[in-house]
Amino acid sequence: MTTSGVIRAYARALFDLASASDAVDDADRSMKAVTETVQGSAELREVLVDDSVPGSKKREIIADLFSGADSPEAIAIAALVIERGSVRQLAEVYAAFSEIAEAERGIVVAEVITAVPITDSTRELLKDKLSAALGKPVSLRENIDDSILGGIRINVAGRVLDGTLLSQLDEMRAVLSRAPQGGEA
């Protein structure tokens, strides 16, 4: 199974477990808490990626840290992902879980990539415009990528809307490379 297939399998398993006990929102909160804690703590991350620390010990650390979490299922899946050496994939499992949960609720997830964080008013405008265009509620998953220089790229419903400065510069470069060369007038 490919890496993305494994990630989707973990996410689907968590969704199925959470759905069976009508606790999808609890699972979402718990997975978010684990993901943010692991990403936010360099010390914890170092321990969890250390190959000399047994997987069972890593599982125990996560179980102890999140013993009071809303969703034991989410903690178990997160611990399993970490125990199997996939700490770096934890955020991807959480994102895939959220996407599955939102799709089940009829919400479309749009990935929005910008060079700098977007303002609240821009966020609401994007959600409104995308919702109107798609005829469904939209949830934004925001990512910052300063390599795009400026503008915005939106991945939604299998389409890419690219209004980044990087893509515009690439387009200009292509046009200029096809232009006749010479200096005679």
PDB file of C-alpha atoms in Angstrom:
ATOM      1  CA  MET A   1       0.000   0.000   0.000  1.00  0.00           C
ATOM      2  CA  THR A   2       1.309   3.475  -0.842  1.00  0.00           C
ATOM      3  CA  THR A   3       2.038   6.031   1.854  1.00  0.00           C
ATOM      4  CA  SER A   4      -1.076   8.012   0.950  1.00  0.00           C
ATOM      5  CA  GLY A   5      -3.056   4.760   1.024  1.00  0.00           C
ATOM      6  CA  VAL A   6      -1.789   3.995   4.527  1.00  0.00           C
ATOM      7  CA  ILE A   7      -2.644   7.523   5.673  1.00  0.00           C
ATOM      8  CA  ARG A   8      -6.185   7.203   4.262  1.00  0.00           C
ATOM      9  CA  ALA A   9      -6.536   3.760   5.890  1.00  0.00           C
ATOM     10  CA  TYR A  10      -5.677   5.167   9.338  1.00  0.00           C
ATOM     11  CA  ALA A  11      -8.026   8.105   8.767  1.00  0.00           C
ATOM     12  CA  ARG A  12     -10.859   5.876   7.534  1.00  0.00           C
ATOM     13  CA  ALA A  13     -10.393   3.487  10.485  1.00  0.00           C
ATOM     14  CA  LEU A  14     -10.629   6.392  12.920  1.00  0.00           C
ATOM     15  CA  PHE A  15     -13.677   7.792  11.154  1.00  0.00           C
ATOM     16  CA  ASP A  16     -15.425   4.408  11.216  1.00  0.00           C
ATOM     17  CA  LEU A  17     -14.646   3.918  14.919  1.00  0.00           C
ATOM     18  CA  ALA A  18     -15.755   7.448  15.808  1.00  0.00           C
ATOM     19  CA  SER A  19     -18.915   7.198  13.692  1.00  0.00           C
ATOM     20  CA  ALA A  20     -19.915   3.943  15.351  1.00  0.00           C
ATOM     21  CA  SER A  21     -19.976   5.700  18.716  1.00  0.00           C
ATOM     22  CA  ASP A  22     -21.335   9.003  17.330  1.00  0.00           C
ATOM     23  CA  ALA A  23     -18.137  10.756  18.418  1.00  0.00           C
ATOM     24  CA  VAL A  24     -16.675  12.213  15.215  1.00  0.00           C
ATOM     25  CA  ASP A  25     -16.358  15.707  16.714  1.00  0.00           C
ATOM     26  CA  ASP A  26     -14.636  14.274  19.807  1.00  0.00           C
ATOM     27  CA  ALA A  27     -12.219  12.337  17.591  1.00  0.00           C
ATOM     28  CA  ASP A  28     -11.498  15.486  15.585  1.00  0.00           C
ATOM     29  CA  ARG A  29     -10.696  17.483  18.728  1.00  0.00           C
ATOM     30  CA  SER A  30      -8.504  14.718  20.139  1.00  0.00           C
ATOM     31  CA  MET A  31      -6.547  14.161  16.911  1.00  0.00           C
ATOM     32  CA  LYS A  32      -6.060  17.899  16.573  1.00  0.00           C
ATOM     33  CA  ALA A  33      -4.748  18.085  20.150  1.00  0.00           C
ATOM     34  CA  VAL A  34      -2.264  15.242  19.608  1.00  0.00           C
ATOM     35  CA  THR A  35      -1.113  16.629  16.261  1.00  0.00           C
ATOM     36  CA  GLU A  36      -0.633  20.175  17.567  1.00  0.00           C
ATOM     37  CA  THR A  37       1.127  18.954  20.718  1.00  0.00           C
ATOM     38  CA  VAL A  38       3.560  16.763  18.774  1.00  0.00           C
ATOM     39  CA  GLN A  39       4.217  19.510  16.209  1.00  0.00           C
ATOM     40  CA  GLY A  40       4.595  22.148  18.911  1.00  0.00           C
ATOM     41  CA  SER A  41       7.046  20.301  21.153  1.00  0.00           C
ATOM     42  CA  ALA A  42      10.517  19.664  19.772  1.00  0.00           C
ATOM     43  CA  GLU A  43      11.400  17.570  22.847  1.00  0.00           C
ATOM     44  CA  LEU A  44       8.390  15.298  22.454  1.00  0.00           C
ATOM     45  CA  ARG A  45       8.961  14.979  18.717  1.00  0.00           C
ATOM     46  CA  GLU A  46      12.613  14.013  19.307  1.00  0.00           C
ATOM     47  CA  VAL A  47      11.566  11.194  21.637  1.00  0.00           C
ATOM     48  CA  LEU A  48       8.853   9.983  19.270  1.00  0.00           C
ATOM     49  CA  VAL A  49      11.171   9.817  16.233  1.00  0.00           C
ATOM     50  CA  ASP A  50      14.063   8.256  18.176  1.00  0.00           C
ATOM     51  CA  ASP A  51      14.550   4.702  16.889  1.00  0.00           C
ATOM     52  CA  SER A  52      16.156   3.647  20.181  1.00  0.00           C
ATOM     53  CA  VAL A  53      12.859   4.278  22.014  1.00  0.00           C
ATOM     54  CA  PRO A  54      10.654   1.191  21.654  1.00  0.00           C
ATOM     55  CA  GLY A  55       7.310   1.639  19.917  1.00  0.00           C
ATOM     56  CA  SER A  56       5.489   0.386  23.003  1.00  0.00           C
ATOM     57  CA  LYS A  57       7.102   3.170  25.057  1.00  0.00           C
ATOM     58  CA  LYS A  58       6.032   5.766  22.474  1.00  0.00           C
ATOM     59  CA  ARG A  59       2.469   4.415  22.637  1.00  0.00           C
ATOM     60  CA  GLU A  60       2.582   4.650  26.428  1.00  0.00           C
ATOM     61  CA  ILE A  61       3.810   8.273  26.291  1.00  0.00           C
ATOM     62  CA  ILE A  62       0.918   9.303  24.022  1.00  0.00           C
ATOM     63  CA  ALA A  63      -1.616   7.357  26.099  1.00  0.00           C
ATOM     64  CA  ASP A  64      -0.376   9.025  29.312  1.00  0.00           C
ATOM     65  CA  LEU A  65      -0.258  12.535  27.832  1.00  0.00           C
ATOM     66  CA  PHE A  66      -3.801  12.290  26.475  1.00  0.00           C
ATOM     67  CA  SER A  67      -5.478  10.040  29.054  1.00  0.00           C
ATOM     68  CA  GLY A  68      -8.284  12.574  29.538  1.00  0.00           C
ATOM     69  CA  ALA A  69      -8.951  13.123  25.825  1.00  0.00           C
ATOM     70  CA  ASP A  70     -12.497  13.180  24.442  1.00  0.00           C
ATOM     71  CA  SER A  71     -11.822  10.264  22.095  1.00  0.00           C
ATOM     72  CA  PRO A  72      -9.851   7.206  23.196  1.00  0.00           C
ATOM     73  CA  GLU A  73     -10.187   5.946  19.603  1.00  0.00           C
ATOM     74  CA  ALA A  74      -8.316   8.966  18.257  1.00  0.00           C
ATOM     75  CA  ILE A  75      -5.581   8.564  20.856  1.00  0.00           C
ATOM     76  CA  ALA A  76      -5.260   4.859  20.003  1.00  0.00           C
ATOM     77  CA  ILE A  77      -4.937   5.602  16.263  1.00  0.00           C
ATOM     78  CA  ALA A  78      -2.457   8.438  16.900  1.00  0.00           C
ATOM     79  CA  ALA A  79      -0.412   6.172  19.177  1.00  0.00           C
ATOM     80  CA  LEU A  80      -0.469   3.422  16.541  1.00  0.00           C
ATOM     81  CA  VAL A  81       0.729   5.818  13.827  1.00  0.00           C
ATOM     82  CA  ILE A  82       3.537   7.009  16.107  1.00  0.00           C
ATOM     83  CA  GLU A  83       4.436   3.503  17.324  1.00  0.00           C
ATOM     84  CA  ARG A  84       4.850   2.358  13.734  1.00  0.00           C
ATOM     85  CA  GLY A  85       7.386   5.110  13.120  1.00  0.00           C
ATOM     86  CA  SER A  86       5.162   7.523  11.227  1.00  0.00           C
ATOM     87  CA  VAL A  87       5.361  10.588  13.482  1.00  0.00           C
ATOM     88  CA  ARG A  88       5.803  12.812  10.457  1.00  0.00           C
ATOM     89  CA  GLN A  89       2.572  11.442   8.969  1.00  0.00           C
ATOM     90  CA  LEU A  90       0.447  12.235  12.014  1.00  0.00           C
ATOM     91  CA  ALA A  91      -0.630  15.625  10.624  1.00  0.00           C
ATOM     92  CA  GLU A  92      -1.493  13.989   7.293  1.00  0.00           C
ATOM     93  CA  VAL A  93      -3.641  11.371   9.048  1.00  0.00           C
ATOM     94  CA  TYR A  94      -5.437  14.151  10.920  1.00  0.00           C
ATOM     95  CA  ALA A  95      -5.981  16.129   7.695  1.00  0.00           C
ATOM     96  CA  ALA A  96      -7.312  13.029   5.905  1.00  0.00           C
ATOM     97  CA  PHE A  97      -9.619  12.253   8.839  1.00  0.00           C
ATOM     98  CA  SER A  98     -10.975  15.819   8.833  1.00  0.00           C
ATOM     99  CA  GLU A  99     -11.522  15.637   5.088  1.00  0.00           C
ATOM    100  CA  ILE A 100     -13.461  12.354   5.398  1.00  0.00           C
ATOM    101  CA  ALA A 101     -15.548  13.735   8.269  1.00  0.00           C
ATOM    102  CA  GLU A 102     -16.340  16.929   6.388  1.00  0.00           C
ATOM    103  CA  ALA A 103     -17.222  15.034   3.206  1.00  0.00           C
ATOM    104  CA  GLU A 104     -19.652  12.901   5.215  1.00  0.00           C
ATOM    105  CA  ARG A 105     -21.263  16.121   6.444  1.00  0.00           C
ATOM    106  CA  GLY A 106     -21.519  17.440   2.875  1.00  0.00           C
ATOM    107  CA  ILE A 107     -18.754  19.998   3.340  1.00  0.00           C
ATOM    108  CA  VAL A 108     -16.161  20.512   0.598  1.00  0.00           C
ATOM    109  CA  VAL A 109     -12.570  21.023   1.733  1.00  0.00           C
ATOM    110  CA  ALA A 110     -10.598  23.652  -0.172  1.00  0.00           C
ATOM    111  CA  GLU A 111      -6.845  23.830   0.312  1.00  0.00           C
ATOM    112  CA  VAL A 112      -5.770  27.463   0.204  1.00  0.00           C
ATOM    113  CA  ILE A 113      -2.068  28.193  -0.255  1.00  0.00           C
ATOM    114  CA  THR A 114      -0.751  31.720   0.213  1.00  0.00           C
ATOM    115  CA  ALA A 115       2.635  33.317   0.851  1.00  0.00           C
ATOM    116  CA  VAL A 116       1.341  35.049   3.990  1.00  0.00           C
ATOM    117  CA  PRO A 117      -1.613  34.350   6.308  1.00  0.00           C
ATOM    118  CA  ILE A 118      -4.952  35.547   4.938  1.00  0.00           C
ATOM    119  CA  THR A 119      -7.131  38.005   6.807  1.00  0.00           C
ATOM    120  CA  ASP A 120     -10.460  37.069   8.365  1.00  0.00           C
ATOM    121  CA  SER A 121     -12.343  39.099   5.761  1.00  0.00           C
ATOM    122  CA  THR A 122     -10.490  37.365   2.898  1.00  0.00           C
ATOM    123  CA  ARG A 123     -11.169  33.988   4.519  1.00  0.00           C
ATOM    124  CA  GLU A 124     -14.907  34.677   4.716  1.00  0.00           C
ATOM    125  CA  LEU A 125     -15.007  36.044   1.159  1.00  0.00           C
ATOM    126  CA  LEU A 126     -13.241  32.917  -0.149  1.00  0.00           C
ATOM    127  CA  LYS A 127     -15.616  30.624   1.724  1.00  0.00           C
ATOM    128  CA  ASP A 128     -18.659  32.526   0.427  1.00  0.00           C
ATOM    129  CA  LYS A 129     -17.466  32.586  -3.203  1.00  0.00           C
ATOM    130  CA  LEU A 130     -16.401  28.926  -3.218  1.00  0.00           C
ATOM    131  CA  SER A 131     -19.642  27.847  -1.525  1.00  0.00           C
ATOM    132  CA  ALA A 132     -21.672  29.735  -4.115  1.00  0.00           C
ATOM    133  CA  ALA A 133     -19.672  28.233  -6.995  1.00  0.00           C
ATOM    134  CA  LEU A 134     -19.843  24.665  -5.661  1.00  0.00           C
ATOM    135  CA  GLY A 135     -23.337  24.794  -4.203  1.00  0.00           C
ATOM    136  CA  LYS A 136     -22.084  23.287  -0.924  1.00  0.00           C
ATOM    137  CA  PRO A 137     -20.592  24.572   2.306  1.00  0.00           C
ATOM    138  CA  VAL A 138     -16.807  24.939   2.135  1.00  0.00           C
ATOM    139  CA  SER A 139     -14.152  24.492   4.791  1.00  0.00           C
ATOM    140  CA  LEU A 140     -10.746  26.054   4.183  1.00  0.00           C
ATOM    141  CA  ARG A 141      -7.508  24.267   4.973  1.00  0.00           C
ATOM    142  CA  GLU A 142      -4.915  27.027   4.939  1.00  0.00           C
ATOM    143  CA  ASN A 143      -1.211  26.559   4.217  1.00  0.00           C
ATOM    144  CA  ILE A 144       1.592  29.086   3.995  1.00  0.00           C
ATOM    145  CA  ASP A 145       4.213  28.641   1.259  1.00  0.00           C
ATOM    146  CA  ASP A 146       6.475  31.632   0.746  1.00  0.00           C
ATOM    147  CA  SER A 147       7.921  30.077  -2.426  1.00  0.00           C
ATOM    148  CA  ILE A 148       4.787  31.179  -4.332  1.00  0.00           C
ATOM    149  CA  LEU A 149       5.909  34.791  -3.717  1.00  0.00           C
ATOM    150  CA  GLY A 150       2.355  36.170  -3.534  1.00  0.00           C
ATOM    151  CA  GLY A 151      -1.195  35.569  -4.657  1.00  0.00           C
ATOM    152  CA  ILE A 152      -3.203  32.443  -3.929  1.00  0.00           C
ATOM    153  CA  ARG A 153      -3.564  28.833  -5.079  1.00  0.00           C
ATOM    154  CA  ILE A 154      -6.770  26.938  -4.315  1.00  0.00           C
ATOM    155  CA  ASN A 155      -7.138  23.169  -4.652  1.00  0.00           C
ATOM    156  CA  VAL A 156     -10.805  22.220  -4.482  1.00  0.00           C
ATOM    157  CA  ALA A 157     -12.964  19.437  -5.880  1.00  0.00           C
ATOM    158  CA  GLY A 158     -10.141  18.107  -8.034  1.00  0.00           C
ATOM    159  CA  ARG A 159      -9.390  21.505  -9.573  1.00  0.00           C
ATOM    160  CA  VAL A 160      -6.501  23.893  -9.090  1.00  0.00           C
ATOM    161  CA  LEU A 161      -7.088  27.633  -9.315  1.00  0.00           C
ATOM    162  CA  ASP A 162      -3.633  29.181  -9.471  1.00  0.00           C
ATOM    163  CA  GLY A 163      -3.321  32.937  -9.088  1.00  0.00           C
ATOM    164  CA  THR A 164       0.164  32.933  -7.577  1.00  0.00           C
ATOM    165  CA  LEU A 165       2.927  35.279  -8.627  1.00  0.00           C
ATOM    166  CA  LEU A 166       5.142  32.253  -9.214  1.00  0.00           C
ATOM    167  CA  SER A 167       2.739  30.806 -11.793  1.00  0.00           C
ATOM    168  CA  GLN A 168       2.344  34.211 -13.457  1.00  0.00           C
ATOM    169  CA  LEU A 169       6.135  34.587 -13.695  1.00  0.00           C
ATOM    170  CA  ASP A 170       6.398  31.065 -15.137  1.00  0.00           C
ATOM    171  CA  GLU A 171       3.743  31.954 -17.714  1.00  0.00           C
ATOM    172  CA  MET A 172       5.570  35.168 -18.668  1.00  0.00           C
ATOM    173  CA  ARG A 173       8.836  33.238 -18.954  1.00  0.00           C
ATOM    174  CA  ALA A 174       7.176  30.743 -21.321  1.00  0.00           C
ATOM    175  CA  VAL A 175       5.677  33.524 -23.465  1.00  0.00           C
ATOM    176  CA  LEU A 176       8.981  35.380 -23.649  1.00  0.00           C
ATOM    177  CA  SER A 177      10.888  32.219 -24.549  1.00  0.00           C
ATOM    178  CA  ARG A 178       8.578  31.721 -27.554  1.00  0.00           C
ATOM    179  CA  ALA A 179       8.866  35.338 -28.706  1.00  0.00           C
ATOM    180  CA  PRO A 180      10.998  36.038 -31.779  1.00  0.00           C
ATOM    181  CA  GLN A 181      14.445  37.183 -30.871  1.00  0.00           C
ATOM    182  CA  GLY A 182      16.465  39.852 -32.552  1.00  0.00           C
ATOM    183  CA  GLY A 183      17.098  43.498 -32.339  1.00  0.00           C
ATOM    184  CA  GLU A 184      16.143  44.777 -35.759  1.00  0.00           C
ATOM    185  CA  ALA A 185      13.188  47.056 -36.075  1.00  0.00           C
TER     186      ALA A 185
END
